[in-house]
Coordinates of C-alpha atoms and ligand atoms in Angstrom, one line a residue:
M1 CA 0.0 0.0 0.0
S2 CA 2.1 3.0 -1.2
D3 CA 1.3 6.6 -0.6
E4 CA 1.1 7.0 -4.3
H5 CA -1.7 4.5 -4.4
N6 CA -3.5 6.5 -1.5
S7 CA -3.3 9.8 -3.2
K8 CA -4.6 8.3 -6.5
T9 CA -7.7 6.9 -4.7
T10 CA -8.5 10.2 -3.0
S11 CA -8.4 12.1 -6.2
A12 CA -10.6 9.5 -7.9
I13 CA -13.3 10.1 -5.6
D14 CA -15.6 13.1 -5.5
A15 CA -16.0 13.2 -1.8
N16 CA -18.8 15.9 -1.9
K17 CA -20.9 14.0 -4.4
L18 CA -20.4 10.7 -2.4
A19 CA -21.5 12.4 0.8
Q20 CA -24.5 13.8 -0.8
G21 CA -25.6 10.4 -2.3
C22 CA -25.1 8.9 1.2
R23 CA -27.2 11.8 2.9
Y24 CA -29.9 11.0 0.3
V25 CA -29.9 7.3 1.4
L26 CA -30.2 8.3 5.0
E27 CA -33.1 10.6 4.1
L28 CA -34.8 7.8 2.2
N29 CA -34.6 5.4 5.1
W30 CA -35.7 8.0 7.8
N31 CA -39.1 7.1 9.0
G32 CA -39.8 10.0 11.4
S33 CA -38.0 9.0 14.4
Y34 CA -35.1 6.6 13.2
T35 CA -33.4 5.4 10.2
Q36 CA -34.4 2.0 9.0
P37 CA -31.2 -0.2 8.4
A38 CA -32.4 -1.1 5.0
E39 CA -36.0 -0.8 3.3
N40 CA -37.9 -4.1 3.5
L41 CA -35.1 -6.2 4.8
Y42 CA -34.7 -4.5 8.1
P43 CA -37.7 -2.1 8.6
H44 CA -37.4 -1.9 12.4
Q45 CA -34.9 -0.1 14.7
W46 CA -31.7 -2.0 15.6
L47 CA -29.5 -0.8 18.4
W48 CA -26.0 -0.7 17.0
D49 CA -27.3 0.4 13.6
S50 CA -28.8 3.5 15.1
C51 CA -25.5 4.2 16.9
F52 CA -23.6 4.1 13.6
N53 CA -26.4 6.1 11.9
V54 CA -26.3 9.0 14.2
I55 CA -22.5 9.2 13.8
G56 CA -23.4 10.1 10.2
W57 CA -26.5 12.2 10.9
R58 CA -24.6 14.4 13.3
H59 CA -22.7 16.0 10.5
F60 CA -25.7 17.7 9.0
D61 CA -28.6 17.3 11.2
V62 CA -27.6 16.9 15.0
E63 CA -31.2 17.2 16.1
R64 CA -32.2 14.2 13.9
A65 CA -29.2 12.3 15.4
K66 CA -30.5 13.0 19.0
T67 CA -34.1 12.0 17.9
E68 CA -32.8 8.7 16.6
L69 CA -30.9 7.8 19.8
K70 CA -33.8 8.8 22.1
S71 CA -36.0 6.6 19.9
I72 CA -33.9 3.5 20.7
L73 CA -33.9 4.3 24.3
R74 CA -37.7 3.9 24.4
G75 CA -37.0 0.3 24.2
Q76 CA -34.9 0.2 27.4
W77 CA -36.3 -2.4 29.9
S78 CA -36.8 -1.5 33.5
N79 CA -33.8 -3.6 34.5
G80 CA -31.6 -1.5 32.2
M81 CA -31.3 -3.8 29.3
I82 CA -31.5 -2.1 25.9
P83 CA -32.8 -4.6 23.3
N84 CA -31.2 -5.0 19.9
I85 CA -34.5 -4.5 18.0
V86 CA -37.4 -2.1 18.8
F87 CA -40.2 -3.1 16.7
T88 CA -42.3 -0.5 14.7
E89 CA -45.9 -0.3 15.6
N90 CA -48.2 -0.9 12.6
S91 CA -45.4 -2.4 10.5
S92 CA -47.0 -3.2 7.2
I93 CA -44.8 -6.2 6.9
I94 CA -46.6 -9.3 7.7
G95 CA -44.9 -11.7 10.2
S96 CA -42.5 -9.0 11.3
D97 CA -44.2 -7.3 14.1
G98 CA -42.0 -8.8 16.8
S99 CA -44.6 -11.0 18.4
H100 CA -42.4 -14.0 17.9
W101 CA -40.1 -12.5 20.6
D102 CA -43.0 -12.0 23.1
S103 CA -41.0 -9.6 25.1
K104 CA -44.1 -9.2 27.4
R105 CA -43.0 -12.4 29.1
S106 CA -40.4 -10.4 30.9
P107 CA -41.8 -8.2 33.8
H108 CA -39.1 -5.7 32.8
S109 CA -40.1 -5.1 29.1
P110 CA -41.6 -1.8 28.3
E111 CA -45.5 -1.5 28.4
N112 CA -46.5 -0.4 25.0
L113 CA -43.7 -1.5 22.8
A114 CA -42.6 -4.8 21.2
T115 CA -38.9 -5.4 21.5
S116 CA -36.4 -8.3 21.2
G117 CA -35.1 -9.9 24.5
I118 CA -31.4 -9.6 23.8
T119 CA -29.0 -6.8 23.3
Q120 CA -26.1 -5.8 20.9
P121 CA -22.7 -4.4 21.1
P122 CA -22.7 -1.4 23.5
M123 CA -22.0 1.5 21.0
L124 CA -24.3 3.9 22.7
A125 CA -21.9 5.8 24.8
E126 CA -19.6 6.4 21.7
A127 CA -22.7 7.7 19.7
V128 CA -23.6 10.0 22.5
V129 CA -20.2 11.6 22.7
K130 CA -19.9 11.7 18.9
I131 CA -23.1 13.8 18.9
G132 CA -21.8 15.8 21.9
E133 CA -18.8 16.9 19.8
K134 CA -21.3 18.8 17.5
L135 CA -22.8 20.8 20.4
D136 CA -21.7 23.8 22.2
Q137 CA -21.0 23.4 25.9
V138 CA -24.3 24.2 27.2
A139 CA -26.3 22.1 24.7
R140 CA -23.8 19.2 25.3
R141 CA -24.4 19.2 28.9
E142 CA -28.1 19.2 28.4
W143 CA -27.8 16.3 26.0
Y144 CA -25.6 14.3 28.3
Q145 CA -27.9 15.1 31.4
D146 CA -30.8 13.8 29.2
V147 CA -29.2 10.4 28.3
Y148 CA -26.7 9.6 31.0
P149 CA -29.1 7.8 33.4
A150 CA -30.2 5.4 30.5
I151 CA -26.6 4.5 29.5
R152 CA -25.5 4.2 33.0
D153 CA -28.3 1.7 33.8
Y154 CA -27.6 -0.2 30.6
H155 CA -23.8 -0.7 31.7
L156 CA -25.0 -1.6 35.2
W157 CA -27.3 -4.3 33.7
L158 CA -24.4 -5.6 31.6
Y159 CA -22.3 -6.2 34.6
R160 CA -25.0 -7.2 37.0
E161 CA -26.6 -9.8 34.8
R162 CA -24.1 -10.7 32.1
D163 CA -20.9 -11.2 34.0
P164 CA -21.5 -14.4 35.8
H165 CA -17.8 -15.0 36.6
N166 CA -17.4 -11.5 38.0
Q167 CA -14.4 -10.9 35.8
G168 CA -15.4 -7.6 34.2
L169 CA -16.2 -9.6 31.0
V170 CA -19.7 -9.6 29.6
T171 CA -21.1 -12.9 28.4
I172 CA -23.3 -12.9 25.1
L173 CA -26.1 -15.5 25.0
H174 CA -26.9 -15.4 21.5
P175 CA -24.6 -14.9 18.2
W176 CA -27.1 -12.0 17.3
E177 CA -25.9 -10.2 20.3
S178 CA -22.4 -10.0 18.8
G179 CA -23.9 -8.1 15.7
M180 CA -21.8 -10.4 13.5
D181 CA -24.6 -13.1 13.1
N182 CA -22.9 -16.1 11.3
S183 CA -19.4 -15.4 12.2
P184 CA -17.5 -18.7 12.0
T185 CA -16.6 -18.5 15.7
W186 CA -20.3 -18.6 16.6
I187 CA -21.1 -21.2 14.0
E188 CA -18.6 -23.6 15.3
Q189 CA -19.8 -23.0 19.0
V190 CA -23.5 -23.7 18.1
H191 CA -22.6 -26.7 16.0
K192 CA -20.8 -28.1 19.1
H193 CA -23.1 -27.0 21.8
A194 CA -26.6 -26.1 20.5
K195 CA -27.7 -28.6 17.8
P196 CA -30.5 -30.7 19.2
I197 CA -31.4 -34.1 17.8
W198 CA -34.5 -32.6 15.9
I199 CA -32.3 -30.3 14.0
K200 CA -29.9 -33.0 13.2
L201 CA -32.7 -35.2 11.8
I202 CA -34.0 -32.3 9.7
E203 CA -30.3 -31.9 8.4
T204 CA -29.9 -35.6 7.6
G205 CA -33.3 -35.9 5.8
R206 CA -32.6 -32.7 4.0
L207 CA -35.8 -31.2 5.1
D208 CA -34.3 -27.8 5.6
K209 CA -35.6 -26.6 2.2
I210 CA -39.0 -26.5 3.8
F211 CA -38.0 -23.7 6.1
N212 CA -36.5 -21.6 3.2
N213 CA -40.0 -20.2 2.5
L214 CA -40.4 -18.9 6.1
R215 CA -37.3 -16.9 6.0
R216 CA -37.5 -13.2 5.2
D217 CA -33.9 -12.3 4.5
T218 CA -33.5 -14.6 1.5
K219 CA -36.5 -12.9 -0.1
F220 CA -34.5 -9.8 -0.5
V221 CA -30.8 -11.0 -0.7
D222 CA -29.2 -13.9 -2.6
P223 CA -29.5 -17.0 -0.3
Q224 CA -25.9 -18.0 -1.2
Q225 CA -24.8 -15.0 0.8
R226 CA -26.7 -15.7 4.0
I227 CA -26.7 -18.1 6.8
S228 CA -27.7 -21.6 5.9
S229 CA -31.3 -22.7 7.0
I230 CA -30.0 -25.2 9.3
D231 CA -27.9 -22.7 11.1
A232 CA -30.9 -20.2 11.0
L233 CA -33.0 -22.9 12.7
I234 CA -30.3 -23.4 15.4
Y235 CA -30.3 -19.7 16.1
H236 CA -34.0 -19.6 16.2
N237 CA -34.1 -22.5 18.6
I238 CA -31.6 -20.6 21.0
M239 CA -34.0 -17.7 20.8
L240 CA -37.0 -19.8 21.6
R241 CA -35.3 -21.3 24.6
Q242 CA -34.4 -18.0 26.0
K243 CA -38.0 -16.9 25.5
R244 CA -39.3 -20.0 27.5
K245 CA -37.0 -18.6 30.3
N246 CA -38.7 -15.2 30.0
W247 CA -35.6 -13.5 28.8
D248 CA -34.1 -13.8 32.4
S249 CA -30.3 -13.9 32.2
E250 CA -29.9 -15.8 35.4
S251 CA -32.1 -18.8 34.4
I252 CA -30.7 -18.7 30.9
L253 CA -27.1 -18.8 32.2
M254 CA -27.9 -22.0 34.3
R255 CA -27.8 -24.1 31.2
P256 CA -27.2 -21.9 28.1
F257 CA -27.0 -23.2 24.5
F258 CA -24.6 -20.3 23.7
A259 CA -22.5 -18.3 26.2
V260 CA -19.4 -16.5 25.0
Q261 CA -17.1 -13.8 26.4
D262 CA -16.6 -12.1 23.1
V263 CA -13.4 -10.0 22.4
M264 CA -15.3 -7.6 20.2
F265 CA -18.4 -7.0 22.5
N266 CA -16.1 -6.5 25.4
S267 CA -13.7 -4.3 23.5
I268 CA -16.6 -2.1 22.5
L269 CA -17.7 -2.0 26.2
A270 CA -14.2 -1.1 27.4
R271 CA -14.3 1.9 25.1
A272 CA -17.9 2.8 26.0
N273 CA -17.0 2.7 29.7
K274 CA -14.3 5.4 29.1
H275 CA -16.9 7.6 27.2
L276 CA -19.6 7.1 30.0
A277 CA -17.0 8.3 32.7
A278 CA -16.3 11.3 30.6
I279 CA -20.0 12.1 30.1
A280 CA -20.6 11.7 33.9
E281 CA -17.6 13.9 34.6
E282 CA -18.9 16.7 32.4
I283 CA -22.2 16.8 34.1
G284 CA -20.7 16.6 37.6
H285 CA -21.9 13.0 38.3
S286 CA -19.8 10.3 39.8
L287 CA -20.3 6.7 38.5
P288 CA -21.8 4.3 40.9
N289 CA -19.2 2.6 43.0
E290 CA -20.0 -0.9 41.8
L291 CA -19.7 0.3 38.2
E292 CA -16.3 1.9 38.8
A293 CA -15.0 -1.4 40.1
D294 CA -16.4 -3.4 37.2
I295 CA -15.0 -1.0 34.7
E296 CA -11.5 -1.2 36.1
K297 CA -11.7 -5.1 35.7
T298 CA -12.7 -4.9 32.1
D299 CA -9.4 -3.3 30.9
S300 CA -7.3 -5.9 32.6
A301 CA -9.7 -8.8 31.7
I302 CA -9.2 -7.8 28.0
R303 CA -5.5 -7.7 28.3
K304 CA -5.7 -11.3 29.7
M305 CA -7.5 -12.5 26.7
W306 CA -4.2 -12.3 24.9
D307 CA -3.0 -15.8 24.0
D308 CA 0.8 -16.1 23.5
D309 CA 0.5 -19.3 21.4
F310 CA -1.9 -17.9 18.9
K311 CA -0.7 -14.3 19.2
Q312 CA -4.3 -13.1 19.2
Y313 CA -6.9 -12.0 21.8
L314 CA -9.3 -14.9 22.0
S315 CA -12.9 -15.1 23.0
K316 CA -13.9 -17.6 25.7
N317 CA -16.6 -20.1 26.0
S318 CA -18.2 -18.8 29.1
N319 CA -19.4 -22.3 30.4
T320 CA -16.1 -24.1 30.0
E321 CA -13.8 -20.9 30.4
K322 CA -11.9 -22.4 27.3
P323 CA -10.5 -20.0 24.8
I324 CA -11.9 -20.2 21.2
S325 CA -9.3 -20.2 18.7
T326 CA -11.3 -19.5 15.5
I327 CA -10.3 -16.0 14.4
T328 CA -12.3 -13.3 12.8
I329 CA -12.1 -9.5 12.5
G330 CA -13.7 -9.4 16.0
N331 CA -10.3 -10.5 17.4
L332 CA -8.7 -7.3 16.2
M333 CA -11.1 -5.0 18.2
P334 CA -9.0 -4.6 21.3
L335 CA -7.4 -1.9 19.0
Y336 CA -10.6 0.0 19.4
S337 CA -10.8 -0.7 23.1
G338 CA -7.8 1.4 23.9
S339 CA -7.2 -1.0 26.7
I340 CA -4.0 -2.7 25.3
N341 CA -0.4 -1.5 25.1
H342 CA 1.3 -0.3 22.0
K343 CA 3.3 -3.4 21.5
R344 CA 0.1 -5.6 21.4
A345 CA -1.6 -3.0 19.2
E346 CA 1.3 -3.3 16.8
A347 CA 0.8 -7.1 16.7
L348 CA -2.7 -6.6 15.8
A349 CA -2.0 -3.9 13.2
Q350 CA 0.5 -6.2 11.5
Q351 CA -2.2 -8.5 10.6
L352 CA -3.8 -6.0 8.5
Y353 CA -0.6 -6.0 6.4
D354 CA -0.5 -9.8 6.0
S355 CA -2.2 -11.0 2.8
E356 CA -2.8 -14.5 4.2
L357 CA -4.8 -12.8 7.1
F358 CA -6.5 -9.4 6.7
A359 CA -4.6 -7.5 3.9
S360 CA -6.6 -7.3 0.7
E361 CA -7.5 -4.8 -2.1
F362 CA -10.6 -3.7 -0.3
P363 CA -10.0 -4.3 3.4
V364 CA -11.0 -5.3 5.9
P365 CA -12.2 -8.9 5.4
S366 CA -14.5 -10.2 8.1
V367 CA -12.5 -13.3 8.5
P368 CA -8.9 -13.9 7.5
K369 CA -8.4 -14.8 3.8
N370 CA -6.7 -18.1 4.7
S371 CA -9.8 -19.2 6.9
P372 CA -11.6 -22.3 5.4
Y373 CA -14.8 -20.2 5.8
F374 CA -13.6 -17.2 3.7
E375 CA -16.0 -16.4 0.9
A376 CA -15.9 -12.9 -0.6
H377 CA -19.8 -12.3 -0.5
H378 CA -20.8 -14.5 2.3
Y379 CA -22.3 -12.2 5.0
W380 CA -20.0 -12.1 8.1
Q381 CA -17.7 -14.8 6.7
G382 CA -15.6 -12.7 4.3
P383 CA -17.0 -9.5 3.2
S384 CA -15.6 -6.1 4.2
W385 CA -18.2 -4.0 6.2
L386 CA -18.1 -0.3 6.8
N387 CA -18.8 -0.5 10.5
T388 CA -16.0 -2.9 11.4
N389 CA -13.6 -0.8 9.2
W390 CA -14.8 2.4 11.1
L391 CA -14.1 0.6 14.4
L392 CA -10.7 -0.2 13.3
I393 CA -9.9 3.1 11.7
E394 CA -10.8 4.6 15.2
G395 CA -8.4 2.1 17.0
L396 CA -5.6 2.5 14.5
E397 CA -5.7 6.3 14.8
H398 CA -5.8 5.9 18.6
Y399 CA -2.5 4.1 18.5
G400 CA -1.0 6.4 15.9
F401 CA -1.2 3.8 12.9
N402 CA -2.4 6.8 10.8
K403 CA -1.1 5.5 7.4
L404 CA -2.9 2.3 7.8
A405 CA -6.0 3.9 9.0
N406 CA -6.0 6.2 6.0
H407 CA -5.6 3.3 3.7
I408 CA -8.6 1.5 5.0
K409 CA -10.5 4.7 5.0
Q410 CA -9.6 5.4 1.3
Q411 CA -10.5 2.0 0.1
S412 CA -13.7 2.0 2.0
L413 CA -14.7 5.2 0.4
K414 CA -13.6 3.8 -3.1
M415 CA -15.9 0.8 -2.6
V416 CA -19.0 2.8 -1.6
A417 CA -18.2 5.4 -4.4
S418 CA -18.2 2.7 -7.1
S419 CA -21.2 0.8 -6.2
G420 CA -23.2 2.8 -3.6
P421 CA -23.7 2.2 0.1
Y422 CA -24.4 -1.6 0.0
E423 CA -24.6 -3.7 3.2
Y424 CA -21.2 -5.3 2.6
F425 CA -18.6 -5.7 -0.2
S426 CA -16.1 -8.2 -1.6
P427 CA -12.7 -7.6 -0.1
L428 CA -11.2 -9.0 -3.3
D429 CA -12.6 -6.7 -5.9
G430 CA -14.8 -4.4 -4.0
S431 CA -18.0 -5.7 -5.6
P432 CA -21.2 -4.9 -3.6
A433 CA -23.5 -7.5 -1.9
G434 CA -26.4 -7.7 0.5
A435 CA -28.9 -5.0 0.8
P436 CA -28.6 -1.8 -1.2
N437 CA -29.0 1.7 0.3
F438 CA -27.8 0.3 3.7
S439 CA -28.0 3.0 6.3
W440 CA -24.9 2.4 8.5
T441 CA -22.8 2.2 5.3
A442 CA -24.0 5.5 4.2
A443 CA -23.7 7.1 7.6
L444 CA -20.2 6.0 8.3
T445 CA -19.1 7.1 4.8
I446 CA -20.3 10.5 5.7
D447 CA -18.4 10.3 8.8
L448 CA -15.2 9.1 7.2
I449 CA -15.4 12.0 4.7
N450 CA -16.0 14.6 7.4
R451 CA -13.8 13.4 10.2
Ligands
GLC1 C1 -28.0 -8.2 10.7 C2 -26.6 -7.8 11.1 C3 -26.6 -7.0 12.3 C4 -27.5 -5.7 12.1 C5 -29.0 -6.2 11.6 C6 -29.7 -4.9 11.1 O1 -28.7 -9.0 11.6 O2 -25.9 -8.9 11.3 O3 -25.3 -6.6 12.8 O4 -27.6 -5.1 13.3 O5 -28.7 -7.0 10.4 O6 -29.0 -4.2 10.1

């Protein structure tokens, strides 16, 4: 990656035109109080999508950014949990009103709103601060006062209910909570621990085709790019099991089908903790003592996830406490956490120069190129995504790897400029895949142009 290459890329892109096009997509997907991730495919409000969306919106309509974040907070449960999906009332899309989650089974779910019963990576504090950067001091303090209690309660919930080992590491209970649905790390875990006999029989009898018709995603996106129907069934079954336990973390954790201390989720949490502390300080609050103590543990727990044999930060199976050695882009996210030292950050950055691993013409592939799972257009098993690129760019800049950060930025812009803001792209040739007019791709493109 030469500087010559970088400057050629920049001059080839009309940044203004690109930002305008992306803004148009956000306007198109705006439904009055939030931005739909993608028309038809994802009509409801998703937690981390909204956080990324507002990071884009803030550049030209900070009020809209605030509205979108406040809208996701409507879904907060009385125990502090913030669900990954808040369903839209009167959705015209049949079979997609959220009733299958039956969130009302939990006494903590909100009264007049259907939500999911699980969460997603805690990007909220980052989004709040990014909005804060666009406000003057008075307005920023007002904004922070307004949202601080919700975010504090969310972090308290994460530690109280999802840190069963009291290590400062949150356990996710469904692959969907990671945001990277069919990442190979999860697929391997669920094949080992969550495949009941009835699903095995369906697989052997090749009856999974029957379920294809029930799926929504493959009506809008090429089925070859998405999770297999067998794996979708396994995921659905984990969800049903949690529903039977009324979405109560303690009972689910007694015998979970899926329980992982995920490197990426916890890296995002570590960074969010720092933002939360800054928000509290600016408005003259102190964090609750128990939260202070947990926050301290998280940074060192992330450092301990480093495995000297694999030279990687490894997630752990939360039941067995065994490290999981399947590598994806998620394993690089301690860069974003800011919790690790420069030497380790360099070890992660080096992998982005290695063409067997994460170096490619259109970085950054969601799994290493030498992984048996790697497929250029297969959802979270190969494609480059703008949100994970954005997280890495933030992390690389934090540790001073500016040239590498700039390369990822330029190539990201190039992909979006040549095809439009698709859901994901081939890391090999930049060709687009998944849903067109995807909101977080548009929003983060705007942010990359304006940062
Ligand atoms: C898919 C993605 C998830 C995202 C959601 C809505 O499920 O894997 O990360 O939040 O779509 O865009």
